[in-house]
CSV table of C-alpha atoms in Angstrom, one decimal:
chain,number,residue,atom,x,y,z
A,1,MET,CA,-97.7,-55.0,224.1
A,2,SER,CA,-101.3,-55.5,225.1
A,3,LYS,CA,-103.5,-52.4,225.5
A,4,PRO,CA,-104.0,-51.3,229.1
A,5,SER,CA,-107.5,-50.4,230.3
A,6,ARG,CA,-108.2,-46.7,229.8
A,7,GLY,CA,-107.0,-44.4,232.5
A,8,GLU,CA,-104.7,-46.8,234.3
A,9,ILE,CA,-101.6,-48.8,233.4
A,10,PRO,CA,-101.5,-52.0,235.5
A,11,GLY,CA,-99.3,-51.9,238.6
A,12,LEU,CA,-98.8,-48.1,238.6
A,13,ALA,CA,-102.2,-46.8,239.9
A,14,ALA,CA,-100.5,-44.4,242.4
A,15,VAL,CA,-98.4,-42.8,239.7
A,16,PRO,CA,-99.6,-39.9,237.5
A,17,LEU,CA,-100.7,-41.1,234.1
A,18,TYR,CA,-98.1,-39.2,232.1
A,19,GLU,CA,-95.4,-40.7,234.3
A,20,GLN,CA,-96.8,-44.1,233.6
A,21,VAL,CA,-96.6,-43.6,229.9
A,22,LYS,CA,-93.0,-42.2,230.3
A,23,ARG,CA,-92.0,-45.3,232.1
A,24,HIS,CA,-93.4,-47.6,229.5
A,25,ILE,CA,-91.8,-45.7,226.6
A,26,SER,CA,-88.5,-45.6,228.5
A,27,GLU,CA,-88.5,-49.3,229.0
A,28,LEU,CA,-89.1,-49.9,225.3
A,29,ILE,CA,-86.1,-47.7,224.6
A,30,LEU,CA,-83.8,-48.9,227.3
A,31,LEU,CA,-84.5,-52.6,226.7
A,32,GLY,CA,-83.8,-52.3,223.0
A,33,GLU,CA,-87.3,-52.7,221.5
A,34,TRP,CA,-87.1,-49.2,220.1
A,35,LEU,CA,-83.6,-48.7,218.9
A,36,PRO,CA,-81.8,-45.3,218.2
A,37,GLY,CA,-83.3,-43.8,215.0
A,38,THR,CA,-86.7,-45.4,215.5
A,39,VAL,CA,-89.6,-43.1,214.7
A,40,LEU,CA,-92.3,-43.3,217.4
A,41,PRO,CA,-96.0,-43.7,216.6
A,42,SER,CA,-98.0,-40.6,216.5
A,43,GLU,CA,-99.3,-39.0,219.7
A,44,THR,CA,-102.8,-40.3,218.8
A,45,GLU,CA,-101.6,-43.8,218.3
A,46,LEU,CA,-99.6,-43.8,221.5
A,47,ALA,CA,-102.6,-42.5,223.4
A,48,ARG,CA,-104.7,-45.3,222.0
A,49,ARG,CA,-102.0,-47.9,222.8
A,50,PHE,CA,-101.6,-46.8,226.4
A,51,GLY,CA,-105.3,-46.0,226.9
A,52,VAL,CA,-104.8,-42.4,227.9
A,53,ALA,CA,-105.7,-39.0,226.5
A,54,VAL,CA,-103.7,-37.4,223.7
A,55,GLY,CA,-102.6,-34.6,226.0
A,56,THR,CA,-101.2,-37.2,228.5
A,57,ALA,CA,-99.2,-38.8,225.7
A,58,ARG,CA,-98.0,-35.4,224.5
A,59,ARG,CA,-96.7,-34.5,228.0
A,60,ALA,CA,-94.9,-37.8,228.3
A,61,LEU,CA,-93.2,-37.3,225.0
A,62,ALA,CA,-92.3,-33.7,225.9
A,63,ASP,CA,-90.6,-34.8,229.1
A,64,LEU,CA,-88.7,-37.6,227.4
A,65,THR,CA,-87.5,-35.1,224.8
A,66,ALA,CA,-86.3,-32.7,227.5
A,67,GLU,CA,-84.4,-35.6,229.2
A,68,GLY,CA,-82.7,-36.6,225.9
A,69,LEU,CA,-84.2,-39.9,225.1
A,70,LEU,CA,-86.2,-38.5,222.3
A,71,MET,CA,-85.8,-35.7,219.7
A,72,ARG,CA,-88.3,-33.9,217.4
A,73,ARG,CA,-87.6,-33.8,213.7
A,74,ARG,CA,-89.6,-31.8,211.3
A,75,LYS,CA,-91.4,-33.9,208.7
A,76,THR,CA,-90.3,-37.0,210.5
A,77,GLY,CA,-91.8,-36.9,214.0
A,78,THR,CA,-90.4,-38.1,217.3
A,79,VAL,CA,-87.2,-40.1,217.1
A,80,VAL,CA,-85.3,-42.2,219.6
A,81,THR,CA,-81.8,-40.7,220.2
A,82,GLY,CA,-78.7,-42.6,220.8
A,83,ARG,CA,-78.4,-41.3,224.4
A,84,SER,CA,-80.0,-43.2,227.2
A,85,PRO,CA,-79.4,-41.8,230.7
A,86,HIS,CA,-79.6,-45.1,232.5
A,87,HIS,CA,-78.8,-43.6,235.8
A,88,SER,CA,-80.8,-40.4,236.0
A,89,LEU,CA,-82.8,-40.5,239.2
A,90,ARG,CA,-85.8,-41.5,237.3
A,91,PHE,CA,-84.1,-44.7,236.0
A,92,PHE,CA,-81.7,-45.1,239.0
A,93,PHE,CA,-83.7,-47.8,240.7
A,94,GLN,CA,-85.6,-49.3,237.8
A,95,TYR,CA,-82.7,-51.1,236.1
A,96,PHE,CA,-79.7,-53.3,236.8
A,97,ARG,CA,-76.8,-51.4,238.3
A,98,LEU,CA,-74.0,-53.0,236.2
A,99,HIS,CA,-73.5,-52.6,232.4
A,100,GLY,CA,-71.5,-54.4,229.8
A,101,LEU,CA,-68.0,-53.1,228.9
A,102,ASP,CA,-69.6,-51.3,226.0
A,103,GLY,CA,-72.1,-49.5,228.2
A,104,SER,CA,-75.0,-51.7,227.2
A,105,LEU,CA,-77.8,-52.4,229.6
A,106,MET,CA,-77.7,-55.9,231.2
A,107,ASN,CA,-80.8,-58.0,231.5
A,108,SER,CA,-80.8,-59.7,234.9
A,109,SER,CA,-82.8,-61.9,237.1
A,110,VAL,CA,-83.1,-61.6,240.9
A,111,GLU,CA,-83.2,-64.4,243.4
A,112,ILE,CA,-84.1,-63.6,247.0
A,113,LYS,CA,-81.9,-65.6,249.3
A,114,LYS,CA,-83.3,-64.4,252.7
A,115,ALA,CA,-85.8,-61.9,253.9
A,116,GLU,CA,-86.7,-61.2,257.5
A,117,ARG,CA,-88.4,-58.8,259.9
A,118,ARG,CA,-86.4,-58.1,263.0
A,119,LEU,CA,-85.2,-55.3,265.3
A,120,ALA,CA,-82.5,-52.9,263.9
A,121,ASP,CA,-78.9,-53.3,265.1
A,122,ALA,CA,-76.8,-50.2,265.9
A,123,SER,CA,-75.5,-49.7,262.3
A,124,GLU,CA,-78.9,-50.2,260.7
A,125,ALA,CA,-80.5,-47.7,263.1
A,126,GLU,CA,-77.8,-45.2,262.5
A,127,ARG,CA,-78.0,-45.4,258.6
A,128,LEU,CA,-81.8,-45.2,258.6
A,129,ALA,CA,-82.1,-42.6,261.4
A,130,LEU,CA,-84.1,-45.1,263.5
A,131,ASN,CA,-84.1,-45.7,267.2
A,132,PRO,CA,-82.2,-48.8,268.3
A,133,GLN,CA,-84.5,-51.8,268.3
A,134,ASP,CA,-87.0,-50.3,265.8
A,135,PRO,CA,-88.3,-53.0,263.5
A,136,ILE,CA,-86.7,-53.3,260.1
A,137,ILE,CA,-87.0,-55.5,257.0
A,138,ARG,CA,-83.7,-57.0,255.8
A,139,VAL,CA,-83.4,-58.6,252.3
A,140,GLU,CA,-80.5,-60.6,250.9
A,141,ARG,CA,-80.6,-61.3,247.2
A,142,VAL,CA,-78.4,-62.3,244.2
A,143,ARG,CA,-78.5,-60.9,240.6
A,144,THR,CA,-77.7,-63.2,237.7
A,145,VAL,CA,-76.8,-62.2,234.1
A,146,GLY,CA,-76.8,-64.9,231.4
A,147,GLY,CA,-76.7,-67.7,234.1
A,148,ARG,CA,-73.8,-66.1,236.0
A,149,ALA,CA,-74.3,-64.7,239.5
A,150,VAL,CA,-72.6,-61.3,239.4
A,151,MET,CA,-74.0,-59.2,242.3
A,152,HIS,CA,-75.3,-59.8,245.8
A,153,ASP,CA,-77.2,-57.2,247.8
A,154,VAL,CA,-78.2,-56.6,251.3
A,155,MET,CA,-81.1,-54.1,251.5
A,156,VAL,CA,-82.6,-52.7,254.8
A,157,LEU,CA,-85.7,-50.6,255.2
A,158,PRO,CA,-87.8,-49.4,258.1
A,159,ALA,CA,-90.7,-52.0,258.6
A,160,GLU,CA,-93.2,-49.3,259.5
A,161,GLN,CA,-93.0,-47.7,256.1
A,162,VAL,CA,-94.1,-50.9,254.4
A,163,PRO,CA,-96.7,-52.5,256.7
A,164,ASP,CA,-98.2,-54.7,254.0
A,165,LEU,CA,-95.0,-56.1,252.6
A,166,LYS,CA,-95.0,-59.9,252.8
A,167,ILE,CA,-91.6,-61.5,253.6
A,168,ASP,CA,-92.3,-64.4,251.3
A,169,ASP,CA,-93.3,-62.1,248.4
A,170,ILE,CA,-90.5,-59.5,248.2
A,171,PRO,CA,-90.7,-57.5,244.9
A,172,ASP,CA,-87.6,-57.3,242.7
A,173,ARG,CA,-87.7,-53.5,242.5
A,174,LEU,CA,-88.1,-52.3,246.0
A,175,TYR,CA,-87.7,-48.6,245.1
A,176,LEU,CA,-90.6,-48.8,242.6
A,177,TYR,CA,-92.6,-50.7,245.1
A,178,LEU,CA,-92.3,-47.8,247.6
A,179,LEU,CA,-93.5,-45.4,244.9
A,180,GLU,CA,-96.3,-47.5,243.5
A,181,GLU,CA,-97.7,-48.8,246.8
A,182,TYR,CA,-96.9,-46.1,249.3
A,183,GLY,CA,-96.2,-42.9,247.3
A,184,ILE,CA,-92.7,-42.8,248.7
A,185,ARG,CA,-90.5,-41.2,246.0
A,186,VAL,CA,-86.7,-41.4,246.2
A,187,SER,CA,-85.3,-37.9,245.5
A,188,ALA,CA,-81.7,-38.4,246.4
A,189,VAL,CA,-79.1,-41.1,246.9
A,190,ARG,CA,-75.7,-41.0,248.6
A,191,GLU,CA,-73.2,-43.6,247.5
A,192,SER,CA,-69.8,-44.7,248.7
A,193,LEU,CA,-67.8,-46.9,246.2
A,194,GLY,CA,-64.8,-49.0,247.0
A,195,ALA,CA,-62.8,-52.0,246.0
A,196,GLU,CA,-62.2,-55.0,248.2
A,197,LEU,CA,-60.9,-58.5,247.9
A,198,ALA,CA,-63.5,-61.2,247.6
A,199,THR,CA,-64.6,-62.9,250.9
A,200,VAL,CA,-65.7,-66.4,251.5
A,201,GLU,CA,-69.3,-65.2,251.4
A,202,ASP,CA,-68.7,-63.5,248.1
A,203,CYS,CA,-67.4,-66.7,246.6
A,204,ARG,CA,-70.4,-68.6,247.9
A,205,LEU,CA,-73.0,-66.3,246.4
A,206,ILE,CA,-71.5,-64.9,243.2
A,207,ASP,CA,-69.1,-66.1,240.5
A,208,VAL,CA,-65.8,-64.9,241.9
A,209,ALA,CA,-62.7,-66.7,243.3
A,210,MET,CA,-60.4,-65.5,246.0
A,211,PRO,CA,-58.4,-63.3,245.9
A,212,GLY,CA,-60.6,-61.7,243.2
A,213,ALA,CA,-61.6,-58.0,243.3
A,214,ILE,CA,-65.1,-56.9,244.3
A,215,LEU,CA,-66.8,-53.6,243.7
A,216,VAL,CA,-68.6,-52.5,246.9
A,217,ILE,CA,-71.4,-49.9,246.6
A,218,ASP,CA,-72.7,-48.6,250.0
A,219,GLU,CA,-75.8,-46.5,249.4
A,220,VAL,CA,-78.5,-44.7,251.3
A,221,ALA,CA,-81.7,-43.5,249.4
A,222,PHE,CA,-83.7,-40.6,250.7
A,223,GLU,CA,-87.2,-39.5,250.1
A,224,GLN,CA,-88.3,-35.9,249.4
A,225,THR,CA,-88.5,-35.0,253.1
A,226,GLY,CA,-84.8,-36.0,253.5
A,227,ALA,CA,-85.6,-39.1,255.5
A,228,PRO,CA,-83.6,-42.2,254.6
A,229,VAL,CA,-85.8,-45.0,253.2
A,230,ILE,CA,-83.4,-47.8,252.2
A,231,TRP,CA,-79.8,-48.6,253.1
A,232,ALA,CA,-78.2,-51.1,250.7
A,233,ILE,CA,-74.8,-52.7,250.2
A,234,HIS,CA,-74.1,-54.2,246.7
A,235,ARG,CA,-71.1,-56.4,246.1
A,236,ALA,CA,-70.3,-57.1,242.4
A,237,VAL,CA,-67.8,-58.7,240.0
A,238,THR,CA,-66.4,-56.3,237.5
A,239,ASP,CA,-64.3,-58.4,235.1
A,240,LYS,CA,-67.0,-58.1,232.4
A,241,TYR,CA,-69.1,-55.4,233.8
A,242,ARG,CA,-68.9,-51.8,234.8
A,243,TYR,CA,-70.8,-49.6,237.2
A,244,LEU,CA,-72.2,-46.8,235.1
A,245,ASN,CA,-73.2,-43.6,236.9
A,246,GLU,CA,-74.8,-41.0,234.8
A,247,VAL,CA,-77.0,-38.7,236.9
A,248,SER,CA,-78.8,-35.9,235.2
């Protein structure tokens, strides 16, 4: 990992420094670069690596220890635990929503199929607490794991909250984009899960054949004021994957 310039980790300028360090350490753990049992570098070395003060690195480690990703051992140092809360609210929107049958994190790629600005229809206005005909951004995308299309999403958000978002340059992680670019922090999410038979549209977009089963996740994400910021519907195959929900 290259060393960031001091005082700022690229792409996260709006986020407190200790939170930036937490995210980078978390990614190293969750993506398997730092396996359970790994002894982390010292606070001084981590501070140098991330270009922050030692106190900033210390606070990041303390938070991750409290959250269960790390533990302190006398005479050893800070060690990666075997418990990774993939779906705490802090990780909820940073990583792929499906996991392997053994609970392992799946590395996925995202392909945007369609993105448009238009006026909200009745259901979109109701879910996002908008007035009918308020402008929205609607994104359709497909997630692929190991060359297999396994999930397709429809995500809708009020256009006025992301005035600079370019339709031809939609970020993969919309929730992080809201935080990093606009300071909009998701504080709660309401999900409704169900099972349905695959539709013709499912078969066109992801690797499923009729009458295969589809997991449907209907979710609304809320910011700290209680206002809804994104309504999303995810439709996924589950023959080799599971939806893991561990909120802590």
